[in-house]
Structures are given as structure tokens and as C-alpha cells.
Amino acid sequence: MKRFFALFFIALYALSTGVFGQNDIKSGAATCPTPTDVAAVHLYGLWHAELEGQAQVATLQFERHPDNAGSVRGRVTRGNTTVVAAGDVDEGEFSLEESIDGQRISATWLGTVVPDSCGKEIRGSWNNALDNTNTAFVLRKAPGWQ
């Protein structure tokens, strides 16, 4: 009988700690940054980019910039082409530079974090520095990345 009560209390404790460790969605306790609160850490991970007029989706992979903790570094992949990129977000304004050769800027991304997206959607304009064309873009964070 003592063994039964011991197991019962262990199970009860395990269940209660799991419940208290969860975010309370009803009370809004889950963390959802406003656009002005979004920082480089919110950009880390995999993003999908839709560029207006282009059927192919690009992917962007961001990680902490080794030389500047407030920035990101990563890569942009379109089809079989991958380029390096570096940028940041400040007060909801997103800025990214990409480079084909790692020396010169070949394109820039300028946009804003979408309100009520919890920092997981950015809209703006992609500028190809090689031919000076502008294209509207939408970046969306891939599912599974916080």
C-alpha cells in the first residue's frame, strides 16, 4: 500500500510540474514580440522568401553573426545558387545585404516586421544591385523555429 501511494504522489508531482511549465495561451503568457521588440535572436533559423513575379521560393538560413551579436549571418539559396548574407533588425526595420562573391553587395533586402506576426513575417523590397531592379518580398519563418 505504501508503494501505491509513493507511485501515486510521484505521478501526481510529474503531472503538475508539466502543467505549470507550459505557457498559458488563454492569458497571453506565451512570448510574442511586437515588431519593435524583434531582435537578431528572433531571426535565427530557416525562412522562406516569396519574391513577387517569381515562382521559385528562396530560402534564407540565419545564425548569430560571429563578429556582431546584434546581427545575423547566413545564406540565401535560390535554386542551385547560394550566396552569403548579413543583416539585422532594429525597431522593426529589417535590413540584409547579400553577396555573390563575399566581397561586394549584390542585393539588399529592406523591410518591416509585420504587426501581429510574432516576428515571423517580414515584408519589403529586394533590390538587385547588379541591374538595379526592385521586387516586393515576403519572408516567413519556417514552422518549428521559435
Tab-separated table of C-alpha atoms in Angstrom:
chain	number	residue	atom	x	y	z
A	1	MET	CA	0.000	0.000	0.000
A	2	LYS	CA	2.861	2.369	0.795
A	3	ARG	CA	4.302	1.605	-2.618
A	4	PHE	CA	0.991	2.536	-4.272
A	5	PHE	CA	0.887	5.922	-2.512
A	6	ALA	CA	4.538	6.593	-3.320
A	7	LEU	CA	3.932	5.908	-7.019
A	8	PHE	CA	0.720	7.930	-6.928
A	9	PHE	CA	2.465	11.000	-5.473
A	10	ILE	CA	5.396	10.692	-7.897
A	11	ALA	CA	2.954	10.576	-10.834
A	12	LEU	CA	0.950	13.474	-9.424
A	13	TYR	CA	4.113	15.561	-8.997
A	14	ALA	CA	5.280	14.783	-12.542
A	15	LEU	CA	1.938	15.803	-13.989
A	16	SER	CA	1.736	19.030	-12.010
A	17	THR	CA	5.233	20.204	-12.934
A	18	GLY	CA	4.474	19.674	-16.621
A	19	VAL	CA	1.315	21.743	-16.378
A	20	PHE	CA	2.966	24.636	-14.583
A	21	GLY	CA	5.831	24.679	-17.094
A	22	GLN	CA	3.530	25.309	-20.052
A	23	ASN	CA	2.716	28.729	-21.497
A	24	ASP	CA	-0.787	29.848	-20.674
A	25	ILE	CA	-2.238	30.647	-24.090
A	26	LYS	CA	-5.541	31.947	-22.704
A	27	SER	CA	-3.848	34.584	-20.542
A	28	GLY	CA	-1.420	35.620	-23.289
A	29	ALA	CA	1.623	34.472	-21.309
A	30	ALA	CA	3.183	32.963	-24.453
A	31	THR	CA	6.007	35.153	-25.703
A	32	CYS	CA	5.093	37.064	-28.863
A	33	PRO	CA	7.374	40.021	-29.596
A	34	THR	CA	5.982	43.195	-31.088
A	35	PRO	CA	7.727	44.434	-34.255
A	36	THR	CA	9.843	46.910	-32.270
A	37	ASP	CA	10.892	44.134	-29.846
A	38	VAL	CA	12.154	41.802	-32.579
A	39	ALA	CA	15.932	41.351	-32.312
A	40	ALA	CA	18.571	39.343	-34.145
A	41	VAL	CA	17.852	36.293	-31.990
A	42	HIS	CA	14.309	36.185	-33.410
A	43	LEU	CA	15.759	35.946	-36.929
A	44	TYR	CA	17.821	32.819	-36.229
A	45	GLY	CA	16.643	29.820	-38.224
A	46	LEU	CA	15.143	28.999	-41.590
A	47	TRP	CA	12.980	31.442	-43.565
A	48	HIS	CA	11.107	31.124	-46.861
A	49	ALA	CA	11.041	34.098	-49.225
A	50	GLU	CA	8.443	34.774	-51.867
A	51	LEU	CA	9.563	37.359	-54.409
A	52	GLU	CA	6.825	38.967	-56.474
A	53	GLY	CA	6.647	37.586	-60.004
A	54	GLN	CA	8.948	34.644	-59.255
A	55	ALA	CA	7.538	31.146	-58.982
A	56	GLN	CA	10.559	29.787	-57.145
A	57	VAL	CA	10.725	30.257	-53.364
A	58	ALA	CA	14.103	31.231	-51.903
A	59	THR	CA	15.304	30.012	-48.523
A	60	LEU	CA	17.284	32.037	-46.030
A	61	GLN	CA	19.185	30.476	-43.140
A	62	PHE	CA	20.282	32.836	-40.351
A	63	GLU	CA	22.534	32.335	-37.352
A	64	ARG	CA	24.306	34.586	-34.870
A	65	HIS	CA	26.924	36.770	-36.544
A	66	PRO	CA	30.301	35.792	-35.043
A	67	ASP	CA	31.596	39.378	-35.007
A	68	ASN	CA	28.403	41.217	-34.038
A	69	ALA	CA	25.936	39.641	-31.591
A	70	GLY	CA	23.225	42.118	-32.652
A	71	SER	CA	23.308	40.894	-36.251
A	72	VAL	CA	22.775	37.736	-38.260
A	73	ARG	CA	24.866	35.987	-40.831
A	74	GLY	CA	23.766	33.262	-43.166
A	75	ARG	CA	22.963	32.287	-46.688
A	76	VAL	CA	20.292	32.798	-49.313
A	77	THR	CA	19.521	29.903	-51.659
A	78	ARG	CA	17.621	30.233	-54.926
A	79	GLY	CA	17.561	27.022	-56.933
A	80	ASN	CA	21.184	25.890	-57.311
A	81	THR	CA	22.644	29.266	-56.299
A	82	THR	CA	23.683	30.065	-52.733
A	83	VAL	CA	25.063	33.441	-51.639
A	84	VAL	CA	26.267	34.762	-48.282
A	85	ALA	CA	24.243	37.340	-46.370
A	86	ALA	CA	24.461	39.525	-43.269
A	87	GLY	CA	21.982	41.886	-41.669
A	88	ASP	CA	19.922	42.902	-38.678
A	89	VAL	CA	16.606	44.164	-37.418
A	90	ASP	CA	16.212	47.380	-35.425
A	91	GLU	CA	12.941	48.817	-34.125
A	92	GLY	CA	11.039	46.567	-36.551
A	93	GLU	CA	13.121	47.578	-39.576
A	94	PHE	CA	14.833	44.642	-41.336
A	95	SER	CA	17.998	45.105	-43.387
A	96	LEU	CA	20.016	42.399	-45.147
A	97	GLU	CA	22.865	42.510	-47.637
A	98	GLU	CA	23.748	39.552	-49.793
A	99	SER	CA	26.933	38.948	-51.752
A	100	ILE	CA	27.680	36.557	-54.581
A	101	ASP	CA	31.460	36.760	-54.136
A	102	GLY	CA	31.699	37.567	-50.418
A	103	GLN	CA	33.264	40.938	-51.253
A	104	ARG	CA	30.683	43.187	-52.908
A	105	ILE	CA	26.974	43.669	-52.204
A	106	SER	CA	24.927	42.028	-54.947
A	107	ALA	CA	21.471	42.659	-53.425
A	108	THR	CA	19.755	44.230	-50.425
A	109	TRP	CA	16.598	43.351	-48.542
A	110	LEU	CA	14.807	46.217	-46.764
A	111	GLY	CA	11.564	45.562	-44.958
A	112	THR	CA	9.484	45.776	-41.823
A	113	VAL	CA	8.292	43.178	-39.358
A	114	VAL	CA	4.560	42.612	-39.853
A	115	PRO	CA	2.434	43.562	-36.808
A	116	ASP	CA	0.746	40.603	-35.069
A	117	SER	CA	3.107	38.111	-36.781
A	118	CYS	CA	5.116	37.471	-33.588
A	119	GLY	CA	8.243	38.384	-35.546
A	120	LYS	CA	7.703	35.569	-38.048
A	121	GLU	CA	6.800	37.599	-41.133
A	122	ILE	CA	8.675	40.442	-42.824
A	123	ARG	CA	7.570	42.379	-45.913
A	124	GLY	CA	9.579	44.755	-48.015
A	125	SER	CA	11.630	45.277	-51.149
A	126	TRP	CA	14.534	43.253	-52.561
A	127	ASN	CA	16.943	45.312	-54.669
A	128	ASN	CA	19.206	43.566	-57.161
A	129	ALA	CA	22.323	45.753	-57.150
A	130	LEU	CA	23.574	44.200	-60.401
A	131	ASP	CA	20.719	45.559	-62.540
A	132	ASN	CA	19.088	47.972	-60.020
A	133	THR	CA	15.673	46.271	-60.100
A	134	ASN	CA	13.316	46.190	-57.111
A	135	THR	CA	10.989	43.324	-56.247
A	136	ALA	CA	8.500	43.066	-53.387
A	137	PHE	CA	9.157	40.189	-50.990
A	138	VAL	CA	7.522	38.348	-48.108
A	139	LEU	CA	9.704	36.431	-45.652
A	140	ARG	CA	8.063	33.827	-43.430
A	141	LYS	CA	9.804	31.866	-40.726
A	142	ALA	CA	9.676	28.123	-41.334
A	143	PRO	CA	7.472	26.128	-38.933
A	144	GLY	CA	9.331	24.644	-35.996
A	145	TRP	CA	11.676	27.612	-35.459
A	146	GLN	CA	10.886	29.750	-32.436
